PDB file of C-alpha atoms and ligand atoms in Angstrom:
ATOM      1  CA  ASP R   1     105.693  98.419 108.572  1.00  0.00           C
ATOM      2  CA  PRO R   2     102.596 100.379 107.306  1.00  0.00           C
ATOM      3  CA  MET R   3     101.789 103.206 109.818  1.00  0.00           C
ATOM      4  CA  ILE R   4      98.051 102.401 109.906  1.00  0.00           C
ATOM      5  CA  GLU R   5      96.961  98.794 109.428  1.00  0.00           C
ATOM      6  CA  ALA R   6      93.392  97.375 109.649  1.00  0.00           C
ATOM      7  CA  LYS R   7      93.652  93.552 109.534  1.00  0.00           C
ATOM      8  CA  SER R   8      90.217  91.834 109.011  1.00  0.00           C
ATOM      9  CA  LEU R   9      88.477  94.202 111.456  1.00  0.00           C
ATOM     10  CA  SER R  10      84.965  93.286 112.124  1.00  0.00           C
ATOM     11  CA  LYS R  11      82.565  94.767 114.742  1.00  0.00           C
ATOM     12  CA  PHE R  12      79.239  93.171 115.582  1.00  0.00           C
ATOM     13  CA  TYR R  13      76.519  94.650 117.726  1.00  0.00           C
ATOM     14  CA  GLY R  14      74.558  91.543 118.501  1.00  0.00           C
ATOM     15  CA  PRO R  15      73.325  90.325 115.152  1.00  0.00           C
ATOM     16  CA  PHE R  16      74.110  93.715 113.588  1.00  0.00           C
ATOM     17  CA  ILE R  17      77.280  93.901 111.464  1.00  0.00           C
ATOM     18  CA  ALA R  18      78.731  97.413 111.632  1.00  0.00           C
ATOM     19  CA  THR R  19      81.992  96.346 109.725  1.00  0.00           C
ATOM     20  CA  ARG R  20      83.056  92.925 108.306  1.00  0.00           C
ATOM     21  CA  ASP R  21      86.550  91.870 107.484  1.00  0.00           C
ATOM     22  CA  VAL R  22      87.922  95.451 106.963  1.00  0.00           C
ATOM     23  CA  SER R  23      91.539  95.263 105.737  1.00  0.00           C
ATOM     24  CA  PHE R  24      93.813  97.975 104.439  1.00  0.00           C
ATOM     25  CA  SER R  25      97.133  99.692 105.268  1.00  0.00           C
ATOM     26  CA  VAL R  26      98.312 103.170 104.847  1.00  0.00           C
ATOM     27  CA  PRO R  27     102.153 103.557 104.429  1.00  0.00           C
ATOM     28  CA  GLN R  28     104.070 106.408 106.021  1.00  0.00           C
ATOM     29  CA  GLY R  29     103.523 109.863 104.562  1.00  0.00           C
ATOM     30  CA  GLU R  30     100.367 109.043 102.651  1.00  0.00           C
ATOM     31  CA  ILE R  31      97.053 110.952 103.019  1.00  0.00           C
ATOM     32  CA  ALA R  32      94.359 108.397 102.524  1.00  0.00           C
ATOM     33  CA  ALA R  33      90.655 109.022 102.171  1.00  0.00           C
ATOM     34  CA  PHE R  34      88.096 106.751 103.862  1.00  0.00           C
ATOM     35  CA  LEU R  35      85.042 107.359 101.562  1.00  0.00           C
ATOM     36  CA  GLY R  36      81.532 105.972 102.027  1.00  0.00           C
ATOM     37  CA  PRO R  37      77.864 107.081 102.715  1.00  0.00           C
ATOM     38  CA  ASN R  38      76.574 107.627 106.130  1.00  0.00           C
ATOM     39  CA  GLY R  39      76.306 104.437 108.039  1.00  0.00           C
ATOM     40  CA  ALA R  40      78.914 102.607 105.993  1.00  0.00           C
ATOM     41  CA  GLY R  41      81.149 101.936 108.946  1.00  0.00           C
ATOM     42  CA  LYS R  42      83.676 104.801 108.764  1.00  0.00           C
ATOM     43  CA  SER R  43      83.502 105.976 112.386  1.00  0.00           C
ATOM     44  CA  THR R  44      83.278 102.410 113.605  1.00  0.00           C
ATOM     45  CA  THR R  45      86.554 101.378 111.803  1.00  0.00           C
ATOM     46  CA  MET R  46      88.203 104.684 113.043  1.00  0.00           C
ATOM     47  CA  LYS R  47      87.235 103.893 116.613  1.00  0.00           C
ATOM     48  CA  LEU R  48      88.602 100.388 116.270  1.00  0.00           C
ATOM     49  CA  LEU R  49      91.954 101.813 114.886  1.00  0.00           C
ATOM     50  CA  THR R  50      92.193 104.288 117.784  1.00  0.00           C
ATOM     51  CA  GLY R  51      91.260 101.791 120.504  1.00  0.00           C
ATOM     52  CA  PHE R  52      87.974 103.525 121.448  1.00  0.00           C
ATOM     53  CA  LEU R  53      86.207 100.345 120.423  1.00  0.00           C
ATOM     54  CA  THR R  54      87.435  96.778 120.773  1.00  0.00           C
ATOM     55  CA  PRO R  55      87.077  94.639 117.569  1.00  0.00           C
ATOM     56  CA  SER R  56      84.919  91.528 117.543  1.00  0.00           C
ATOM     57  CA  GLU R  57      87.460  90.069 115.218  1.00  0.00           C
ATOM     58  CA  GLY R  58      90.685  91.165 113.643  1.00  0.00           C
ATOM     59  CA  GLU R  59      93.495  93.543 114.683  1.00  0.00           C
ATOM     60  CA  ALA R  60      94.295  97.156 114.511  1.00  0.00           C
ATOM     61  CA  ARG R  61      97.976  98.179 114.332  1.00  0.00           C
ATOM     62  CA  ILE R  62      99.529 101.600 114.445  1.00  0.00           C
ATOM     63  CA  GLY R  63     103.288 102.155 113.613  1.00  0.00           C
ATOM     64  CA  GLY R  64     103.587  98.296 113.962  1.00  0.00           C
ATOM     65  CA  PHE R  65     102.047  98.203 117.490  1.00  0.00           C
ATOM     66  CA  ASN R  66      99.074  96.180 118.115  1.00  0.00           C
ATOM     67  CA  MET R  67      96.381  98.292 119.677  1.00  0.00           C
ATOM     68  CA  ALA R  68      95.154  95.396 121.788  1.00  0.00           C
ATOM     69  CA  GLU R  69      98.734  94.379 123.002  1.00  0.00           C
ATOM     70  CA  ASP R  70     100.627  97.698 123.048  1.00  0.00           C
ATOM     71  CA  ARG R  71      97.759 100.189 123.528  1.00  0.00           C
ATOM     72  CA  ILE R  72      99.924 102.858 125.131  1.00  0.00           C
ATOM     73  CA  LYS R  73     102.637 102.860 122.524  1.00  0.00           C
ATOM     74  CA  ALA R  74     100.098 102.688 119.567  1.00  0.00           C
ATOM     75  CA  SER R  75      98.017 105.540 121.230  1.00  0.00           C
ATOM     76  CA  GLU R  76     101.046 107.692 121.593  1.00  0.00           C
ATOM     77  CA  LEU R  77     101.395 107.825 117.725  1.00  0.00           C
ATOM     78  CA  ILE R  78      97.795 108.815 117.036  1.00  0.00           C
ATOM     79  CA  GLY R  79      96.095 112.209 116.912  1.00  0.00           C
ATOM     80  CA  TYR R  80      92.259 111.396 116.606  1.00  0.00           C
ATOM     81  CA  LEU R  81      89.574 113.873 115.540  1.00  0.00           C
ATOM     82  CA  PRO R  82      86.376 112.256 116.574  1.00  0.00           C
ATOM     83  CA  GLU R  83      83.200 112.703 114.678  1.00  0.00           C
ATOM     84  CA  ASN R  84      81.475 115.187 116.985  1.00  0.00           C
ATOM     85  CA  GLY R  85      84.351 117.235 118.186  1.00  0.00           C
ATOM     86  CA  PRO R  86      85.129 118.124 121.880  1.00  0.00           C
ATOM     87  CA  LEU R  87      82.421 117.468 124.481  1.00  0.00           C
ATOM     88  CA  TYR R  88      83.916 119.533 127.107  1.00  0.00           C
ATOM     89  CA  ASN R  89      81.555 122.265 126.868  1.00  0.00           C
ATOM     90  CA  GLU R  90      82.267 124.092 130.178  1.00  0.00           C
ATOM     91  CA  MET R  91      85.935 124.437 129.514  1.00  0.00           C
ATOM     92  CA  THR R  92      87.834 126.855 127.456  1.00  0.00           C
ATOM     93  CA  PRO R  93      90.192 125.766 124.597  1.00  0.00           C
ATOM     94  CA  GLN R  94      93.001 127.096 126.719  1.00  0.00           C
ATOM     95  CA  GLY R  95      91.870 125.113 129.752  1.00  0.00           C
ATOM     96  CA  LEU R  96      91.241 122.027 127.866  1.00  0.00           C
ATOM     97  CA  LEU R  97      94.569 121.912 125.931  1.00  0.00           C
ATOM     98  CA  LYS R  98      96.643 122.695 128.879  1.00  0.00           C
ATOM     99  CA  TYR R  99      94.986 119.860 130.716  1.00  0.00           C
ATOM    100  CA  ILE R 100      95.487 117.503 128.041  1.00  0.00           C
ATOM    101  CA  GLY R 101      99.105 118.341 127.597  1.00  0.00           C
ATOM    102  CA  GLN R 102      99.676 118.008 131.437  1.00  0.00           C
ATOM    103  CA  ALA R 103      97.816 114.750 131.402  1.00  0.00           C
ATOM    104  CA  ARG R 104     100.148 113.559 128.680  1.00  0.00           C
ATOM    105  CA  GLY R 105     103.162 114.441 130.868  1.00  0.00           C
ATOM    106  CA  MET R 106     104.572 117.349 128.712  1.00  0.00           C
ATOM    107  CA  SER R 107     107.075 119.561 130.414  1.00  0.00           C
ATOM    108  CA  ARG R 108     106.133 123.139 130.731  1.00  0.00           C
ATOM    109  CA  GLU R 109     108.406 124.184 128.110  1.00  0.00           C
ATOM    110  CA  THR R 110     107.183 121.645 125.614  1.00  0.00           C
ATOM    111  CA  LEU R 111     103.465 122.495 126.544  1.00  0.00           C
ATOM    112  CA  LYS R 112     104.036 126.056 125.978  1.00  0.00           C
ATOM    113  CA  GLN R 113     105.634 125.420 122.541  1.00  0.00           C
ATOM    114  CA  ARG R 114     102.919 122.961 121.389  1.00  0.00           C
ATOM    115  CA  LEU R 115     100.113 125.336 122.659  1.00  0.00           C
ATOM    116  CA  ASP R 116     101.545 128.155 120.620  1.00  0.00           C
ATOM    117  CA  TYR R 117     101.866 125.841 117.580  1.00  0.00           C
ATOM    118  CA  VAL R 118      98.229 124.578 117.724  1.00  0.00           C
ATOM    119  CA  VAL R 119      96.756 128.148 118.592  1.00  0.00           C
ATOM    120  CA  GLN R 120      98.377 129.300 115.372  1.00  0.00           C
ATOM    121  CA  LYS R 121      97.837 126.400 113.144  1.00  0.00           C
ATOM    122  CA  CYS R 122      94.178 126.065 114.118  1.00  0.00           C
ATOM    123  CA  SER R 123      93.420 129.871 114.295  1.00  0.00           C
ATOM    124  CA  LEU R 124      92.144 129.764 117.883  1.00  0.00           C
ATOM    125  CA  GLU R 125      93.354 133.053 118.980  1.00  0.00           C
ATOM    126  CA  ASP R 126      89.944 134.659 119.060  1.00  0.00           C
ATOM    127  CA  VAL R 127      88.379 131.964 121.143  1.00  0.00           C
ATOM    128  CA  TRP R 128      91.056 130.995 123.418  1.00  0.00           C
ATOM    129  CA  GLY R 129      89.521 132.034 126.489  1.00  0.00           C
ATOM    130  CA  LYS R 130      85.748 131.409 125.580  1.00  0.00           C
ATOM    131  CA  GLN R 131      83.633 128.386 126.543  1.00  0.00           C
ATOM    132  CA  ILE R 132      83.677 125.639 124.092  1.00  0.00           C
ATOM    133  CA  GLY R 133      80.105 124.978 124.425  1.00  0.00           C
ATOM    134  CA  LYS R 134      79.362 128.638 123.182  1.00  0.00           C
ATOM    135  CA  LEU R 135      81.630 128.348 120.003  1.00  0.00           C
ATOM    136  CA  SER R 136      80.358 127.771 116.428  1.00  0.00           C
ATOM    137  CA  ARG R 137      80.618 124.466 114.801  1.00  0.00           C
ATOM    138  CA  GLY R 138      83.664 125.592 112.875  1.00  0.00           C
ATOM    139  CA  TYR R 139      85.577 126.606 115.929  1.00  0.00           C
ATOM    140  CA  ARG R 140      84.651 123.501 117.759  1.00  0.00           C
ATOM    141  CA  GLN R 141      86.049 121.539 115.005  1.00  0.00           C
ATOM    142  CA  ARG R 142      89.242 123.364 115.147  1.00  0.00           C
ATOM    143  CA  VAL R 143      89.471 122.808 118.842  1.00  0.00           C
ATOM    144  CA  GLY R 144      89.172 119.210 118.056  1.00  0.00           C
ATOM    145  CA  MET R 145      92.092 119.545 115.510  1.00  0.00           C
ATOM    146  CA  ALA R 146      94.015 121.139 118.170  1.00  0.00           C
ATOM    147  CA  HIS R 147      93.411 118.370 120.612  1.00  0.00           C
ATOM    148  CA  ALA R 148      94.501 115.935 117.757  1.00  0.00           C
ATOM    149  CA  LEU R 149      97.612 117.815 116.997  1.00  0.00           C
ATOM    150  CA  LEU R 150      98.925 118.691 120.624  1.00  0.00           C
ATOM    151  CA  HIS R 151     101.345 115.924 121.036  1.00  0.00           C
ATOM    152  CA  ASP R 152     102.712 116.214 117.583  1.00  0.00           C
ATOM    153  CA  PRO R 153     101.596 112.627 116.591  1.00  0.00           C
ATOM    154  CA  GLN R 154     103.032 110.875 113.598  1.00  0.00           C
ATOM    155  CA  VAL R 155      99.513 109.598 112.575  1.00  0.00           C
ATOM    156  CA  LEU R 156      96.279 111.461 112.140  1.00  0.00           C
ATOM    157  CA  ILE R 157      92.871 109.839 112.164  1.00  0.00           C
ATOM    158  CA  LEU R 158      90.330 112.505 111.224  1.00  0.00           C
ATOM    159  CA  ASP R 159      86.654 111.683 111.261  1.00  0.00           C
ATOM    160  CA  GLU R 160      84.837 113.978 108.861  1.00  0.00           C
ATOM    161  CA  PRO R 161      87.368 116.939 109.523  1.00  0.00           C
ATOM    162  CA  THR R 162      85.243 119.470 107.446  1.00  0.00           C
ATOM    163  CA  SER R 163      81.793 118.383 108.143  1.00  0.00           C
ATOM    164  CA  GLY R 164      79.543 121.404 109.104  1.00  0.00           C
ATOM    165  CA  LEU R 165      82.219 123.832 108.183  1.00  0.00           C
ATOM    166  CA  ASP R 166      81.387 126.870 105.838  1.00  0.00           C
ATOM    167  CA  PRO R 167      83.362 126.972 102.427  1.00  0.00           C
ATOM    168  CA  ASN R 168      86.024 129.281 103.912  1.00  0.00           C
ATOM    169  CA  GLN R 169      86.646 127.193 106.907  1.00  0.00           C
ATOM    170  CA  THR R 170      86.688 123.990 104.707  1.00  0.00           C
ATOM    171  CA  PHE R 171      89.337 125.618 102.508  1.00  0.00           C
ATOM    172  CA  GLN R 172      91.466 126.389 105.608  1.00  0.00           C
ATOM    173  CA  VAL R 173      91.124 122.845 107.116  1.00  0.00           C
ATOM    174  CA  ARG R 174      92.103 121.249 103.865  1.00  0.00           C
ATOM    175  CA  GLU R 175      95.082 123.569 103.496  1.00  0.00           C
ATOM    176  CA  LEU R 176      96.139 122.472 107.078  1.00  0.00           C
ATOM    177  CA  ILE R 177      95.698 118.808 106.180  1.00  0.00           C
ATOM    178  CA  ARG R 178      97.690 119.057 103.101  1.00  0.00           C
ATOM    179  CA  GLU R 179     100.480 120.861 105.079  1.00  0.00           C
ATOM    180  CA  LEU R 180     100.341 118.320 107.870  1.00  0.00           C
ATOM    181  CA  GLY R 181     100.431 115.545 105.149  1.00  0.00           C
ATOM    182  CA  LYS R 182     104.008 116.523 104.317  1.00  0.00           C
ATOM    183  CA  THR R 183     105.234 115.010 107.572  1.00  0.00           C
ATOM    184  CA  LYS R 184     102.441 112.823 108.893  1.00  0.00           C
ATOM    185  CA  THR R 185     100.449 109.706 107.811  1.00  0.00           C
ATOM    186  CA  ILE R 186      96.802 110.662 107.563  1.00  0.00           C
ATOM    187  CA  LEU R 187      93.364 108.741 107.341  1.00  0.00           C
ATOM    188  CA  LEU R 188      90.486 111.147 106.863  1.00  0.00           C
ATOM    189  CA  SER R 189      86.848 109.959 106.610  1.00  0.00           C
ATOM    190  CA  THR R 190      84.347 111.764 104.262  1.00  0.00           C
ATOM    191  CA  HIS R 191      81.187 111.154 102.289  1.00  0.00           C
ATOM    192  CA  ILE R 192      82.070 113.821  99.716  1.00  0.00           C
ATOM    193  CA  LEU R 193      84.188 112.927  96.673  1.00  0.00           C
ATOM    194  CA  SER R 194      85.495 116.401  96.112  1.00  0.00           C
ATOM    195  CA  GLU R 195      87.139 116.286  99.585  1.00  0.00           C
ATOM    196  CA  VAL R 196      89.041 113.314  98.338  1.00  0.00           C
ATOM    197  CA  GLU R 197      90.250 115.029  95.169  1.00  0.00           C
ATOM    198  CA  ALA R 198      91.194 118.059  97.058  1.00  0.00           C
ATOM    199  CA  VAL R 199      93.491 116.527  99.609  1.00  0.00           C
ATOM    200  CA  CYS R 200      94.193 112.758  99.067  1.00  0.00           C
ATOM    201  CA  ASP R 201      96.556 110.512  97.346  1.00  0.00           C
ATOM    202  CA  ARG R 202      94.576 107.374  97.874  1.00  0.00           C
ATOM    203  CA  ILE R 203      90.934 106.309  98.228  1.00  0.00           C
ATOM    204  CA  ILE R 204      89.549 103.393 100.339  1.00  0.00           C
ATOM    205  CA  LEU R 205      85.897 103.044  99.684  1.00  0.00           C
ATOM    206  CA  ILE R 206      83.454 101.392 102.220  1.00  0.00           C
ATOM    207  CA  ASP R 207      79.873 100.480 101.880  1.00  0.00           C
ATOM    208  CA  ARG R 208      77.674  98.502 104.260  1.00  0.00           C
ATOM    209  CA  GLY R 209      80.616  97.519 106.425  1.00  0.00           C
ATOM    210  CA  ARG R 210      82.765  96.276 103.796  1.00  0.00           C
ATOM    211  CA  ILE R 211      85.637  97.674 101.733  1.00  0.00           C
ATOM    212  CA  ILE R 212      84.639  97.716  98.062  1.00  0.00           C
ATOM    213  CA  LEU R 213      87.482  99.694  96.470  1.00  0.00           C
ATOM    214  CA  ASP R 214      91.015 100.605  97.402  1.00  0.00           C
ATOM    215  CA  GLY R 215      93.260 102.443  94.951  1.00  0.00           C
ATOM    216  CA  ASN R 216      94.444 105.884  93.725  1.00  0.00           C
ATOM    217  CA  VAL R 217      92.171 108.867  93.197  1.00  0.00           C
ATOM    218  CA  GLU R 218      92.178 108.838  89.307  1.00  0.00           C
ATOM    219  CA  GLN R 219      91.209 105.099  89.201  1.00  0.00           C
ATOM    220  CA  MET R 220      88.245 105.636  91.450  1.00  0.00           C
ATOM    221  CA  LYS R 221      86.650 108.688  89.809  1.00  0.00           C
ATOM    222  CA  GLY R 222      84.398 106.653  87.494  1.00  0.00           C
ATOM    223  CA  GLU R 223      83.348 104.204  90.065  1.00  0.00           C
ATOM    224  CA  THR R 224      82.476 106.789  92.802  1.00  0.00           C
ATOM    225  CA  GLY R 225      80.821 109.508  90.635  1.00  0.00           C
ATOM    226  CA  GLN R 226      77.378 108.723  91.754  1.00  0.00           C
ATOM    227  CA  MET R 227      78.222 109.428  95.326  1.00  0.00           C
ATOM    228  CA  GLU R 228      78.670 113.150  94.599  1.00  0.00           C
TER     229      GLU R 228
HETATM  230  P1  ADP D 301      79.679 106.010 109.256  1.00  0.00           P
HETATM  231  O1  ADP D 301      80.810 106.557 110.019  1.00  0.00           O
HETATM  232  O2  ADP D 301      80.178 105.555 107.954  1.00  0.00           O
HETATM  233  O3  ADP D 301      78.484 107.029 109.045  1.00  0.00           O
HETATM  234  P2  ADP D 301      79.278 104.299 111.497  1.00  0.00           P
HETATM  235  O4  ADP D 301      80.576 103.485 111.599  1.00  0.00           O
HETATM  236  O5  ADP D 301      78.927 105.292 112.426  1.00  0.00           O
HETATM  237  O6  ADP D 301      79.064 104.676 109.953  1.00  0.00           O
HETATM  238  O7  ADP D 301      77.958 103.163 111.639  1.00  0.00           O
HETATM  239  C1  ADP D 301      78.045 101.925 110.845  1.00  0.00           C
HETATM  240  C2  ADP D 301      76.749 101.218 111.256  1.00  0.00           C
HETATM  241  O8  ADP D 301      76.842 100.673 112.444  1.00  0.00           O
HETATM  242  C3  ADP D 301      75.615 102.053 111.151  1.00  0.00           C
HETATM  243  O9  ADP D 301      74.515 101.326 110.696  1.00  0.00           O
HETATM  244  C4  ADP D 301      75.346 102.439 112.667  1.00  0.00           C
HETATM  245  O10 ADP D 301      74.027 102.764 112.901  1.00  0.00           O
HETATM  246  C5  ADP D 301      75.780 101.217 113.356  1.00  0.00           C
HETATM  247  N1  ADP D 301      76.331 101.409 114.727  1.00  0.00           N
HETATM  248  C6  ADP D 301      77.290 102.321 115.069  1.00  0.00           C
HETATM  249  N2  ADP D 301      77.524 102.087 116.370  1.00  0.00           N
HETATM  250  C7  ADP D 301      76.698 101.406 116.892  1.00  0.00           C
HETATM  251  C8  ADP D 301      76.416 101.008 118.188  1.00  0.00           C
HETATM  252  N3  ADP D 301      77.126 101.423 119.253  1.00  0.00           N
HETATM  253  N4  ADP D 301      75.303 100.112 118.467  1.00  0.00           N
HETATM  254  C9  ADP D 301      74.784  99.671 117.329  1.00  0.00           C
HETATM  255  N5  ADP D 301      74.914 100.075 116.071  1.00  0.00           N
HETATM  256  C10 ADP D 301      75.772 100.924 115.866  1.00  0.00           C
HETATM  257  P1  ADP D 302      80.091 101.838 122.653  1.00  0.00           P
HETATM  258  O1  ADP D 302      79.431 100.889 121.571  1.00  0.00           O
HETATM  259  O2  ADP D 302      81.321 101.192 123.103  1.00  0.00           O
HETATM  260  O3  ADP D 302      79.242 102.359 123.691  1.00  0.00           O
HETATM  261  P2  ADP D 302      79.929 103.935 120.528  1.00  0.00           P
HETATM  262  O4  ADP D 302      80.529 105.216 120.451  1.00  0.00           O
HETATM  263  O5  ADP D 302      79.868 103.150 119.355  1.00  0.00           O
HETATM  264  O6  ADP D 302      80.501 103.123 121.830  1.00  0.00           O
HETATM  265  O7  ADP D 302      78.242 104.112 120.848  1.00  0.00           O
HETATM  266  C1  ADP D 302      77.930 105.213 121.661  1.00  0.00           C
HETATM  267  C2  ADP D 302      76.555 105.085 122.184  1.00  0.00           C
HETATM  268  O8  ADP D 302      75.596 105.024 121.105  1.00  0.00           O
HETATM  269  C3  ADP D 302      76.471 103.586 122.829  1.00  0.00           C
HETATM  270  O9  ADP D 302      75.732 103.722 124.011  1.00  0.00           O
HETATM  271  C4  ADP D 302      75.639 102.783 121.832  1.00  0.00           C
HETATM  272  O10 ADP D 302      74.898 101.767 122.242  1.00  0.00           O
HETATM  273  C5  ADP D 302      74.696 103.711 121.244  1.00  0.00           C
HETATM  274  N1  ADP D 302      74.105 103.485 119.970  1.00  0.00           N
HETATM  275  C6  ADP D 302      73.080 102.497 119.812  1.00  0.00           C
HETATM  276  N2  ADP D 302      72.693 102.424 118.632  1.00  0.00           N
HETATM  277  C7  ADP D 302      73.540 103.126 117.859  1.00  0.00           C
HETATM  278  C8  ADP D 302      73.692 103.455 116.428  1.00  0.00           C
HETATM  279  N3  ADP D 302      72.823 102.818 115.579  1.00  0.00           N
HETATM  280  N4  ADP D 302      74.556 104.168 115.968  1.00  0.00           N
HETATM  281  C9  ADP D 302      75.370 104.777 116.929  1.00  0.00           C
HETATM  282  N5  ADP D 302      75.380 104.677 118.110  1.00  0.00           N
HETATM  283  C10 ADP D 302      74.471 103.910 118.704  1.00  0.00           C
END
């Protein structure tokens, strides 16, 4: 089974078609880029894959589990970085991540290990006890990554993981994604071609709600040059 599978996913808002018949699959261990201009349907597709939105038509499968039928099993496999990062402005990264770990039923021991891991991987030491609402965009994004990584999921679905970051932060997040890609299956969305070349094996190109190309990075370069 592929780890991530979109099967003819469509999402309609009344007469408006956000995505139409979106199909692709990402095998285990691949880092796939979901590339397309703003409004193309990337976030919508990612919310359909993670179960945050219900498809109008089609099916999302994660690790072979149908999101509609085996939601709990499918969700356990996924770490999701939403488009706008964490919205828990009053909490500290420490408080938020502890709460999430406890809500997931982690033992004290596991939670401690996982917190140590994400603090270090996401470089959160300096902001661990500060209010999320007062952090910079870059730090908020890293809190979002820590949230996505906390339960050590096999699949990462990352919506614009470097958007709004400065070049140094972008470099660090890309390094982290490359490292995570050695053991995890990753789908990341972006509207920047250089992001794809920097970290991905595979490109899935979406425009106006439809998949228009799917292949390896070299094949796609000519076709997507105008998006730079
Ligand atoms: P992307 O992530 O590629 O920028 P989105 O998936 O966010 O694109 O949006 C795809 C299209 O669907 C856009 O035209 C957007 O305005 C529209 N859309 C997204 N969510 C909703 C919604 N809840 N209601 C109506 N239209 C929506
Ligand atoms: P849902 O549609 O399940 O409420 P979304 O995250 O897609 O979840 O939308 C968040 C909110 O934004 C919703 O209240 C939605 O109606 C509203 N919305 C309306 N139009 C748009 C749009 N064009 N793009 C994004 N969100 C929109």
